[in-house]
Coordinates of C-alpha atoms in Angstrom, one line a residue:
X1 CA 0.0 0.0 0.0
X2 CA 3.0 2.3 0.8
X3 CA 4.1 1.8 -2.8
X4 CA 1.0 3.2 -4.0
X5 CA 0.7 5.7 -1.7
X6 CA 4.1 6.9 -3.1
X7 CA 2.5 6.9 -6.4
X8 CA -0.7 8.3 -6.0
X9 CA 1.4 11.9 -4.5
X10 CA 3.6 11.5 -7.4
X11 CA 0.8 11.3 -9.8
X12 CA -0.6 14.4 -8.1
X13 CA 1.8 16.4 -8.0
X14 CA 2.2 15.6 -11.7
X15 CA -1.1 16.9 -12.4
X16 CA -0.1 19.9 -10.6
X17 CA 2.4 20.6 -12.7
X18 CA 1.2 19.9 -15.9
X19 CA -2.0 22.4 -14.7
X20 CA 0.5 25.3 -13.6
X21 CA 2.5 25.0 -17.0
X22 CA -0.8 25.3 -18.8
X23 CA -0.8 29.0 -19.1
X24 CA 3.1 29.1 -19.7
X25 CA 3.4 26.5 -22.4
X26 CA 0.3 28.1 -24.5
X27 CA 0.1 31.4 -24.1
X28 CA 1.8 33.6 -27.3
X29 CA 2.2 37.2 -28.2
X30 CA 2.9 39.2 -31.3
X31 CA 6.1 41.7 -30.6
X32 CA 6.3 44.4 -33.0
X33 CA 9.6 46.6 -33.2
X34 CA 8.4 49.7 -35.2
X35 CA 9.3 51.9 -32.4
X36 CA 11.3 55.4 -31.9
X37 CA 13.1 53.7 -28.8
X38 CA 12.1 50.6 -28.9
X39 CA 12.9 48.3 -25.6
X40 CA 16.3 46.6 -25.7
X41 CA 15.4 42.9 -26.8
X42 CA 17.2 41.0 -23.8
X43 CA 15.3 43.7 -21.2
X44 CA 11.5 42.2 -23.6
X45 CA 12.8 38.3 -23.7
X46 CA 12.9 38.1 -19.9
X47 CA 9.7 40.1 -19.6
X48 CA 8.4 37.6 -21.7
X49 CA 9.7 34.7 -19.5
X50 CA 8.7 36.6 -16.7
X51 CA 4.7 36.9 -17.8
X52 CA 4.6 33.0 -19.1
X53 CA 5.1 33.9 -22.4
X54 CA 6.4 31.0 -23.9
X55 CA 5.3 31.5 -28.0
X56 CA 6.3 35.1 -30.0
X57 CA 5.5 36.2 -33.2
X58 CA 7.6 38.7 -35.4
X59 CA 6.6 40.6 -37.8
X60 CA 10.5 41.0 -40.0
X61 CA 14.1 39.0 -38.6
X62 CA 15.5 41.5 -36.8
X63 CA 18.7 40.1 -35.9
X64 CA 19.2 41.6 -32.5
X65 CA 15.6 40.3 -31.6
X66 CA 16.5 36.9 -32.5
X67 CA 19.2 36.7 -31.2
X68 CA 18.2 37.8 -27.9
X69 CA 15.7 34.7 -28.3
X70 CA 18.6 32.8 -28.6
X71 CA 18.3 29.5 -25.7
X72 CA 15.3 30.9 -24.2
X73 CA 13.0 28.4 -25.0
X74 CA 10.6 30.6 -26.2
X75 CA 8.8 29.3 -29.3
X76 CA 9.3 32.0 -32.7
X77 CA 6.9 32.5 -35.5
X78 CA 9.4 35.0 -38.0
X79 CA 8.1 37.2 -40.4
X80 CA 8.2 37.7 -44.2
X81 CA 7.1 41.5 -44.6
X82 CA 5.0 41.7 -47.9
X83 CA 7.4 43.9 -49.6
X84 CA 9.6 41.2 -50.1
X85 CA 6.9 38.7 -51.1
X86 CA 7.7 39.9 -54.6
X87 CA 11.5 39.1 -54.5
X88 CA 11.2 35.8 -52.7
X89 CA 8.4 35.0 -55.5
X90 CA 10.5 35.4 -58.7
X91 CA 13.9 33.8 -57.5
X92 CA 13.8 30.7 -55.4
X93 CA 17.4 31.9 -54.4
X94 CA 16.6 34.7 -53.2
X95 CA 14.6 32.3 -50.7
X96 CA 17.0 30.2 -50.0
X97 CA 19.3 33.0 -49.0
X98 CA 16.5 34.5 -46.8
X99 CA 16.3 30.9 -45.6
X100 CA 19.7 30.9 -44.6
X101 CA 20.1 34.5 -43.5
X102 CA 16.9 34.5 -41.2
X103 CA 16.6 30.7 -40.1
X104 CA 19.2 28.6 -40.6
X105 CA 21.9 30.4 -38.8
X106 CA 19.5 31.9 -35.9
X107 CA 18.8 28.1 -35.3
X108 CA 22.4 26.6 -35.6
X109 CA 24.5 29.6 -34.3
X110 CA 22.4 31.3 -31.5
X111 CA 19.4 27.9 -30.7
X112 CA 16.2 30.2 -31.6
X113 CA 13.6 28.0 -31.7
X114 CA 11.9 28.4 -34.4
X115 CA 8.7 26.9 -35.2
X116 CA 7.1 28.4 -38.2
X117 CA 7.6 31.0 -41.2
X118 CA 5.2 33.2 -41.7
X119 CA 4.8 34.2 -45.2
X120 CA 3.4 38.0 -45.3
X121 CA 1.2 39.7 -43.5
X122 CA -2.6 39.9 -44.4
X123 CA -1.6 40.2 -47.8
X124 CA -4.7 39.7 -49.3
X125 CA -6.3 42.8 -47.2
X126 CA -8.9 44.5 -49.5
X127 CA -6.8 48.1 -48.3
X128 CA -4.0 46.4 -50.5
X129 CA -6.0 46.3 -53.8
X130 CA -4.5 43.2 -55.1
X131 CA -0.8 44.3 -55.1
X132 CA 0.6 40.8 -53.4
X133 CA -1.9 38.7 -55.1
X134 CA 0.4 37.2 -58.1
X135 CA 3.4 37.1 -55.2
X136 CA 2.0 35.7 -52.2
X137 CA 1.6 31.8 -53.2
X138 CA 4.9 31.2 -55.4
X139 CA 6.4 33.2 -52.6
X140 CA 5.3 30.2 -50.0
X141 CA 6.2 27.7 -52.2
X142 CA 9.9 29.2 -52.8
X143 CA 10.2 29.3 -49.4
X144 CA 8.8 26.2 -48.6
X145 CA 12.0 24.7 -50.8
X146 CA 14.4 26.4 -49.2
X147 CA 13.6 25.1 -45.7
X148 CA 13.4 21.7 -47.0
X149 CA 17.0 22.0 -49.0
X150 CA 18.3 23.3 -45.4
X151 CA 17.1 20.3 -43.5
X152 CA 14.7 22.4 -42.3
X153 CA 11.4 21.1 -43.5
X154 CA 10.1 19.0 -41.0
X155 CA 11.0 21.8 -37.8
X156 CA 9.8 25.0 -39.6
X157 CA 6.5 25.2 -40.7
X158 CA 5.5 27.8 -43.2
X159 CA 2.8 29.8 -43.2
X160 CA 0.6 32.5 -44.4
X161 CA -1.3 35.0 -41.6
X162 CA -4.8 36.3 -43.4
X163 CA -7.7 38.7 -42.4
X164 CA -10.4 38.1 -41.4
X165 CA -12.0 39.9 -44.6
X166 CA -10.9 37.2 -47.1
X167 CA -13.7 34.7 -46.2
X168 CA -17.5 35.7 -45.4
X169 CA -21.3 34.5 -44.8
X170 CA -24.2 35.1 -47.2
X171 CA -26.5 34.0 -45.1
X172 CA -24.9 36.5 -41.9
X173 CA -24.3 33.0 -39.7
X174 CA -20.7 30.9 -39.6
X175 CA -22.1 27.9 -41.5
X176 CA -22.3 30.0 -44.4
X177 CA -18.9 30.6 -44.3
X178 CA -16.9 30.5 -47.6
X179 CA -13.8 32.0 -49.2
X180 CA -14.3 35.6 -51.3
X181 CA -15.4 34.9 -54.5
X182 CA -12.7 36.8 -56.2
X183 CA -9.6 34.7 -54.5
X184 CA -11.0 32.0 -53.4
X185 CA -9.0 29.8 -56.3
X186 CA -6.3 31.3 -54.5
X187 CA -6.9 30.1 -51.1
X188 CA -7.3 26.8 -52.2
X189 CA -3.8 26.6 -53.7
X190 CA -2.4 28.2 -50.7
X191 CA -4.5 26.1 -48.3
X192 CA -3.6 22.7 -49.9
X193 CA 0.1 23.9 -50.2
X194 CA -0.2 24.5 -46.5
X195 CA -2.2 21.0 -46.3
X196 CA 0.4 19.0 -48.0
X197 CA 3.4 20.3 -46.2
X198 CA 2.2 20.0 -42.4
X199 CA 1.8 24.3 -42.1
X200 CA -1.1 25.9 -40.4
X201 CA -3.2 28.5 -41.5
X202 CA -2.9 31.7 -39.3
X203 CA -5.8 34.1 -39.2
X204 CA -6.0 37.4 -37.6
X205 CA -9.4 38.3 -35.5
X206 CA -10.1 41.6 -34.3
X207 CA -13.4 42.2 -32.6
X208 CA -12.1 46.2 -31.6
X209 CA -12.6 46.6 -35.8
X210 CA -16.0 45.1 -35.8
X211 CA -16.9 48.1 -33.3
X212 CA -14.6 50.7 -34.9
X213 CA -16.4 50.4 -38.4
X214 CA -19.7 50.2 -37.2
X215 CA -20.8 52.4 -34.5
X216 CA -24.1 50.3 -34.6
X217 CA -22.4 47.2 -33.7
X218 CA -24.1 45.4 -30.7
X219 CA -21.3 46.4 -28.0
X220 CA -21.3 43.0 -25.8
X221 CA -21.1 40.6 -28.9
X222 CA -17.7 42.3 -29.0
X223 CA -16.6 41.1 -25.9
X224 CA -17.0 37.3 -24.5
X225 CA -19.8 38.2 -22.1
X226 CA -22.6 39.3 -24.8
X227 CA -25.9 37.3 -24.6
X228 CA -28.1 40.5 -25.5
X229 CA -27.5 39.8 -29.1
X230 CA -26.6 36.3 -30.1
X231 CA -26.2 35.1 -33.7
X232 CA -27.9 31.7 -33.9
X233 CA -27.0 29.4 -36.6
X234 CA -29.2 26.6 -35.9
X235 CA -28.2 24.8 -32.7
X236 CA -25.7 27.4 -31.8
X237 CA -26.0 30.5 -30.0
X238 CA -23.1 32.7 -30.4
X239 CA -22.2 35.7 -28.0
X240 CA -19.3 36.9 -29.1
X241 CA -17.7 37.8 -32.6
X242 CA -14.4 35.9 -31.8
X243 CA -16.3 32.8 -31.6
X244 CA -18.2 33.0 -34.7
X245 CA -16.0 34.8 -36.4
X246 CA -13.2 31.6 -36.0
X247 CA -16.1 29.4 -36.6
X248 CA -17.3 31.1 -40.5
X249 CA -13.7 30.1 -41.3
X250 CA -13.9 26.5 -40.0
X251 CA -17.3 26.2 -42.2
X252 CA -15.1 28.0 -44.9
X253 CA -12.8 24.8 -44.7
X254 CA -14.9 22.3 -44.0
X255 CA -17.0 23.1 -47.7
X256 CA -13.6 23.2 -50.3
X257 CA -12.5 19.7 -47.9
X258 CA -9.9 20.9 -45.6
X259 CA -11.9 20.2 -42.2
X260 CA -8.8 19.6 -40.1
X261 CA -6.4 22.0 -40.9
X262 CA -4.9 23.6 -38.1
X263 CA -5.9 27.1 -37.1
X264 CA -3.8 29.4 -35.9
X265 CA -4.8 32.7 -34.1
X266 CA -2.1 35.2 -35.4
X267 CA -3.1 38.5 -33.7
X268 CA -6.3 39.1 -31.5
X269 CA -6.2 42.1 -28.8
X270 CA -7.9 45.6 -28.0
X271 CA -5.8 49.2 -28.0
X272 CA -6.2 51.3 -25.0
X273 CA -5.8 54.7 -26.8
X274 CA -6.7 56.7 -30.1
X275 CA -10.4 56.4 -30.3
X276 CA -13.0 56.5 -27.4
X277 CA -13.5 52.2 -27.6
X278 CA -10.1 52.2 -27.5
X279 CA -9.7 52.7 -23.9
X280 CA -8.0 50.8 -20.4
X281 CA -11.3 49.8 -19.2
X282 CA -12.6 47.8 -22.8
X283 CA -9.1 46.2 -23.5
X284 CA -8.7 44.9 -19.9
X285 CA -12.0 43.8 -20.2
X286 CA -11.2 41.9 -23.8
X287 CA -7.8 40.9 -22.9
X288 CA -9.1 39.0 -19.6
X289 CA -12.0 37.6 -21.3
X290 CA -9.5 36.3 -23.6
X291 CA -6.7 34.9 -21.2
X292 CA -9.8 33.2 -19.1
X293 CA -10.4 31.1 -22.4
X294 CA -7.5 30.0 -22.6
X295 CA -6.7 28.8 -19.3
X296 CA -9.8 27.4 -19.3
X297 CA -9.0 25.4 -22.8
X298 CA -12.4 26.9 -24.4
X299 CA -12.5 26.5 -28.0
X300 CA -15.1 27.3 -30.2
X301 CA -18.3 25.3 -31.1
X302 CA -16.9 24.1 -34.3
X303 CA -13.8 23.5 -32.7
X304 CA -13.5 22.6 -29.0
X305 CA -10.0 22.0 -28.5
X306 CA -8.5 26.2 -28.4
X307 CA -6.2 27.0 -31.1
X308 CA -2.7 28.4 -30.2
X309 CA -3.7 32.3 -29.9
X310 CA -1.1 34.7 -30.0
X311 CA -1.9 38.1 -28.2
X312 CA -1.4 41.9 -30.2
X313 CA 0.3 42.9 -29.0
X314 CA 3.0 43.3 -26.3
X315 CA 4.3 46.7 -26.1
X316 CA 3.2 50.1 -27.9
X317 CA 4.7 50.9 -31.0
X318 CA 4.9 54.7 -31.6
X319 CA 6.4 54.9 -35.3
X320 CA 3.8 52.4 -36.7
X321 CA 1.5 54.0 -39.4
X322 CA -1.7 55.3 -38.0
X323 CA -3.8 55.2 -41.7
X324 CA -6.3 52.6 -39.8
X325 CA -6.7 54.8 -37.5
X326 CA -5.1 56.5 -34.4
X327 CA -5.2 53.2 -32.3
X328 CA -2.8 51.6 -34.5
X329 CA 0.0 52.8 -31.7
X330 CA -1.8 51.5 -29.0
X331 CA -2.2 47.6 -29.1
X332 CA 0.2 46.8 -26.4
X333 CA -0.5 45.6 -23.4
X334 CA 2.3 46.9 -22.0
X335 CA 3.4 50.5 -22.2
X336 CA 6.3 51.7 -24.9
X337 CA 8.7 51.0 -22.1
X338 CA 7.5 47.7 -20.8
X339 CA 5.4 49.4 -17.6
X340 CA 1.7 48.1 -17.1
X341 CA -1.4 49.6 -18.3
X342 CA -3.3 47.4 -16.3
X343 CA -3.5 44.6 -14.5
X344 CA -4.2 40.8 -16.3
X345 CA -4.6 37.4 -14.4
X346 CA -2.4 35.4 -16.1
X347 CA -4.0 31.9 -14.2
X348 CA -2.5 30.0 -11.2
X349 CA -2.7 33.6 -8.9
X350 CA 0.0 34.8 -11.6
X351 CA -0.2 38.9 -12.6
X352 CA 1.4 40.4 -15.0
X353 CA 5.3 41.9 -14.4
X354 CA 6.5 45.0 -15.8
X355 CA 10.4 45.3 -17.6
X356 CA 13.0 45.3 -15.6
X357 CA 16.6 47.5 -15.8
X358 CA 14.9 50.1 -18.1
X359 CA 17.1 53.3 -18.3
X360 CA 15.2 56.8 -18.9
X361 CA 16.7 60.0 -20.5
X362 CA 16.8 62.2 -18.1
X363 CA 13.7 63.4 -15.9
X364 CA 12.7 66.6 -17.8
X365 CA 10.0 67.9 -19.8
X366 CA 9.3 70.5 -22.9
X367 CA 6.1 72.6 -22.6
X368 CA 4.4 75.6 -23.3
X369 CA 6.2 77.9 -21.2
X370 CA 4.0 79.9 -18.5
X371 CA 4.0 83.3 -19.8
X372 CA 3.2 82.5 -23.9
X373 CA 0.0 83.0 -25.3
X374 CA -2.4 80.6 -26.5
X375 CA -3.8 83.7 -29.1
X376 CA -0.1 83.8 -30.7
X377 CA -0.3 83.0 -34.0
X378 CA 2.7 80.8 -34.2
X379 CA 1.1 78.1 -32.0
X380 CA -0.6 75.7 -34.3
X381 CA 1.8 76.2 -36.5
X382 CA 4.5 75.0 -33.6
X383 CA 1.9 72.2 -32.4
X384 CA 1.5 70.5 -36.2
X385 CA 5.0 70.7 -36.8
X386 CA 5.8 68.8 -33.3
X387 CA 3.0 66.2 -34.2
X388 CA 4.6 65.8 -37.6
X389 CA 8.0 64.6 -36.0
X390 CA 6.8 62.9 -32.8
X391 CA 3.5 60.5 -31.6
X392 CA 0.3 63.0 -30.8
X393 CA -1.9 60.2 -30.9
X394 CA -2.7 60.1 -27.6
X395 CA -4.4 63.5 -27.8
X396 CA -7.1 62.6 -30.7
X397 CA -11.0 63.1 -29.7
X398 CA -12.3 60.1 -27.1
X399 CA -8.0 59.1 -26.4
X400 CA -6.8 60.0 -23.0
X401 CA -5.4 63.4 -23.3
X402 CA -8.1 64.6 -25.5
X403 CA -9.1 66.5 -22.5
X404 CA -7.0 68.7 -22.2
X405 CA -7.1 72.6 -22.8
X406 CA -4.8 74.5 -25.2
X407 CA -2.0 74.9 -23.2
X408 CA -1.6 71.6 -22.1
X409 CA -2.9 70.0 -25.5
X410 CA 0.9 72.2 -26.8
X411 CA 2.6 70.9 -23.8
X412 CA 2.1 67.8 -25.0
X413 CA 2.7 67.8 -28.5
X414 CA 6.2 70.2 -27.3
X415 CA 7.7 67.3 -25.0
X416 CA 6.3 64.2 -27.3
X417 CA 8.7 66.1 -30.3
X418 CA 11.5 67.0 -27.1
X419 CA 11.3 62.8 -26.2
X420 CA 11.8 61.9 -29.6
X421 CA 14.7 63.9 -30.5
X422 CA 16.1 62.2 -27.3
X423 CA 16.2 65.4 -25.2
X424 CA 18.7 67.1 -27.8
X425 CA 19.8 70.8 -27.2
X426 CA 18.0 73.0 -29.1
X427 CA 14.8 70.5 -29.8
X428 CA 12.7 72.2 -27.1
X429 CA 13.9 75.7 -28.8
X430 CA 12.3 75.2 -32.2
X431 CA 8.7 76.5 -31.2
X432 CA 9.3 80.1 -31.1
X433 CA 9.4 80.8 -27.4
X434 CA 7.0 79.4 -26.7
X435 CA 7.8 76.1 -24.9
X436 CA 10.2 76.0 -21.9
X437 CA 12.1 72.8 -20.0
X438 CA 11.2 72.0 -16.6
X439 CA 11.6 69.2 -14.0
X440 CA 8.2 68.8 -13.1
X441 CA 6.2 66.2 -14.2
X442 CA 4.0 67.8 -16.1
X443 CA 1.2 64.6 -16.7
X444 CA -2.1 65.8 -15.2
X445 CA -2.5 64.7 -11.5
X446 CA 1.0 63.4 -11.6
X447 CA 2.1 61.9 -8.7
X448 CA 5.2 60.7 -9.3
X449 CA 7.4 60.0 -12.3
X450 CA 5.5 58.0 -15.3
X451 CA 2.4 57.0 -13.3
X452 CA -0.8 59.2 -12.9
X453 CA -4.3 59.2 -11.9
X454 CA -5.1 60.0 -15.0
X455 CA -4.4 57.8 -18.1
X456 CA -2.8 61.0 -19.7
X457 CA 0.9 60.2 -19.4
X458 CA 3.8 63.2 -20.5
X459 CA 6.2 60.4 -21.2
X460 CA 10.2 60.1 -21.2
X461 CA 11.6 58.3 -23.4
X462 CA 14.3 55.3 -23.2
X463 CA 17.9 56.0 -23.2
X464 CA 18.3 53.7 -26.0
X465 CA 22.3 54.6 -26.1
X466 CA 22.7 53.6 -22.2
X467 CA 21.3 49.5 -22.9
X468 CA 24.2 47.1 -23.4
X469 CA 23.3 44.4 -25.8
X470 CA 23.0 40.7 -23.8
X471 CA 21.2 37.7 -25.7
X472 CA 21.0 34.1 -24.3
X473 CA 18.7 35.2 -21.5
X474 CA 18.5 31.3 -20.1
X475 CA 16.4 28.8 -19.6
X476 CA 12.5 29.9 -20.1
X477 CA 9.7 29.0 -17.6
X478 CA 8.3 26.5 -20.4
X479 CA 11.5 24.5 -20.7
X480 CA 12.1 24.5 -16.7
X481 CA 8.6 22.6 -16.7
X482 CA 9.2 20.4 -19.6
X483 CA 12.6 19.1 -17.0
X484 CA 10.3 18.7 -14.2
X485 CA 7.7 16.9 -15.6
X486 CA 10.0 14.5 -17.4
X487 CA 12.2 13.8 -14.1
X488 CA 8.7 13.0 -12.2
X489 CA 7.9 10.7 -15.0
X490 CA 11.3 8.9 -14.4
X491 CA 11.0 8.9 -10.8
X492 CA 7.1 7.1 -11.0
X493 CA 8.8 4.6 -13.4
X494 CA 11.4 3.9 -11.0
X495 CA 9.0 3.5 -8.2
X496 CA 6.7 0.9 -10.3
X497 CA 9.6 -0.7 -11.2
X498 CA 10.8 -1.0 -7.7
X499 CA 7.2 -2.7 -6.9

């Protein structure tokens, strides 16, 4: 009885384990670099360890990024930027030097892991008018060879992340689902390429659009809570436009016979600034909703078992084009320099943890200096040539400094130009006298450096010159788990054994 006694706590603690490394081993996140001072990558890797991320996507091979993924354990998606779609098309060299360039050597000389290849972005977006449609598939095939001819094939997956926007419903319910008439011979080609060689396809959801395109758009359905306005599709009931939004491309699949291809959820989140449903409160409320699936290994009616889901994304990103709209900075979870926006159970009593070792320029400010006048006639000039240079985002109608009157709306376009120039001497001069430097945190209700009551931050910037460069960060939380769990395994055999 002893003996199994011995087994039975072995067992549980065993199930323990594998129930606390649930979060950690499938919880991913998109971590986009298009950044003024962007964080150093060895300061975001161990964030990432830190938080349970164990799966990253990128959206272009930065080398310093990868290699600062180098032996972390963390699992990497790496991204083929559509402007080289049509390079990597015509020339299945120029893949194979990609190949080499952006995989091979990341794997051999540094031990990235990584998993897949992702083939554009969205390239098939309406927005893009058909630019990367003759590119996109020979593209996936050329690079497809060149993993294979570097031993590579059977590691690296390839594939291609879509919108939402090429598949749809006639009949406004998921089981209508089907490709867009105009590419759907497309999809099919790229679908049974992806078929055929083991790759998923990766599909990016965002509910926040659904709102931000139709102000009439039934607010909870946007969210996983809604039951005030479900879509029924026979048997089903669906509150929430994740759901059946996932589930119109399963049908989609299912009709041109590719019912078990695997699904990957490429980017899914909720900005906190730049429109007024872009706000703390909703993307807490998203993001939570979203986490709580996932722990809870909730699928979709179509498809029970939950898809790998990778969050968008993990910090802000400040040089990123804002032509969809003002929000496009905002995606992060995290602030520009790794600090919380707000607060996220992770699962298992785990929160999220801010960057650690950031350095700051120094603690200074450029505003609208007390004694100018907001009647000169230089000021709008002075605040649209700021907001040309430097991230004003923040102070659109409905974003979180909207609020604020003319002198402090210039005071924060003056130090957002001031940060971005890194503090140089003479960049807080340009406005003609009328902005001023001073060491008081200007943010409203400010009460201490980078935090306020508000969610109306005057931000300084990262030192980017003051980081040192480390890579090989260690061993990640996922791989720590993945030793545990097999010495328990070797330790019950050993006990059995012994009986």
């Amino acid at each position: 009885m002893e003996h199994f006694h011995n087994i039975f706590i072995l067992w549980t603690i065993l199930l323990v384990t594998i129930e606390k490394g649930f979060i950690a081993e499938g919880l991913g996140v998109n971590w986009g670099t298009r950044a003024t001072h962007p964080l150093p990558p060895d300061i975001v890797v161990k964030m990432l360890k830190e938080n349970g991320f164990n799966k990253v996507k990128l959206f272009e091979a930065d080398p310093g990024v990868l290699k600062a993924l180098g032996r972390s354990g963390v699992q990497v998606m790496v991204g083929i930027p559509n402007d080289m779609l049509a390079t990597l098309s015509a020339n299945v060299r120029a893949a194979e030097q990609w190949v080499q360039q952006n995989v091979s050597s990341f794997i051999s000389k540094n031990g990235v892991n990584i998993r897949y290849v992702a083939v554009g972005n969205e390239p098939f977006l309406k927005a893009y008018k058909d630019t990367f449609l003759n590119t996109t598939y020979p593209a996936l095939e050329n690079v497809q060879a060149a993993l294979i001819k570097a031993g590579l094939g059977r590691q690296v997956k390839v594939t291609v992340p879509i919108n939402a926007d090429v598949y749809q419903t006639d009949t406004g319910v998921p089981s209508g689902g089907n490709f867009r008439s105009d590419i759907h011979g497309l999809m099919m080609k790229i679908v049974k390429f992806l078929s055929d060689n083991g790759g998923p396809l990766t599909i990016n959801i965002y509910p926040f659009l659904s709102l931000y395109a139709d102000p009439h758009f039934p607010m909870d359905f946007a969210f996983f809570s809604g039951t005030s306005s479900p879509v029924v599709d026979g048997t089903i009931s669906y509150t929430n436009v994740f759901e059946a939004n996932y589930d119109t491309l399963v049908w989609a699949l299912e009709k041109n016979g590719f019912g078990s291809l695997p699904v990957i959820v490429g980017e899914i989140g909720w900005p906190t600034d730049g429109d007024s449903n872009a706000n703390i409160e909703y993307a807490k409320k998203f993001n939570q909703g979203l986490l709580d699936r996932i722990s809870r290994g909730i699928g979709t009616p179509k498809r029970p078992t939950p898809p790998d889901i990778y969050i968008f994304g993990l910090v802000d990103e400040d040089a990123k084009s804002t032509e969809p709209g003002n929000f496009e900075r905002h995606w992060g979870i995290f602030y520009y320099d790794g600090a919380i926006k707000y607060q996220l159970n992770l699962g298992n009593n785990q929160t999220l943890k801010p960057a650690k070792g950031v350095r700051y320029l120094a603690r200074k400010w450029c505003v609208m200096a007390p004694d100018a006048n907001v009647m000169d006639p230089n000021l709008p000039d002075s605040i649209n040539y700021a907001c040309t240079y430097a991230d004003c985002t923040s102070l659109g109608y409905g974003s979180s400094c909207g609020g604020l009157d003319v002198k402090n709306n210039a005071s924060y376009a003056f130090n957002m130009y001031y940060q971005t120039m890194n503090q140089q001497k003479g960049s807080c001069e340009r406005f003609h006298n009328l902005s001023v430097i001073t060491t008081i945190d200007p943010s409203p209700s400010s009460s201490n450096f980078g935090r306020t009551s508000s969610n109306c931050r005057f931000e300084i910037m990262i030192d980017v010159g003051r980081h040192e460069t480390k890579v090989n960060p260690g061993t990640s939380s996922a791989t720590k788990i993945k030793h545990y769990f097999s010495l328990l395994l070797f330790v019950l055999v050993v006990v059995i054994t012994e009986m």
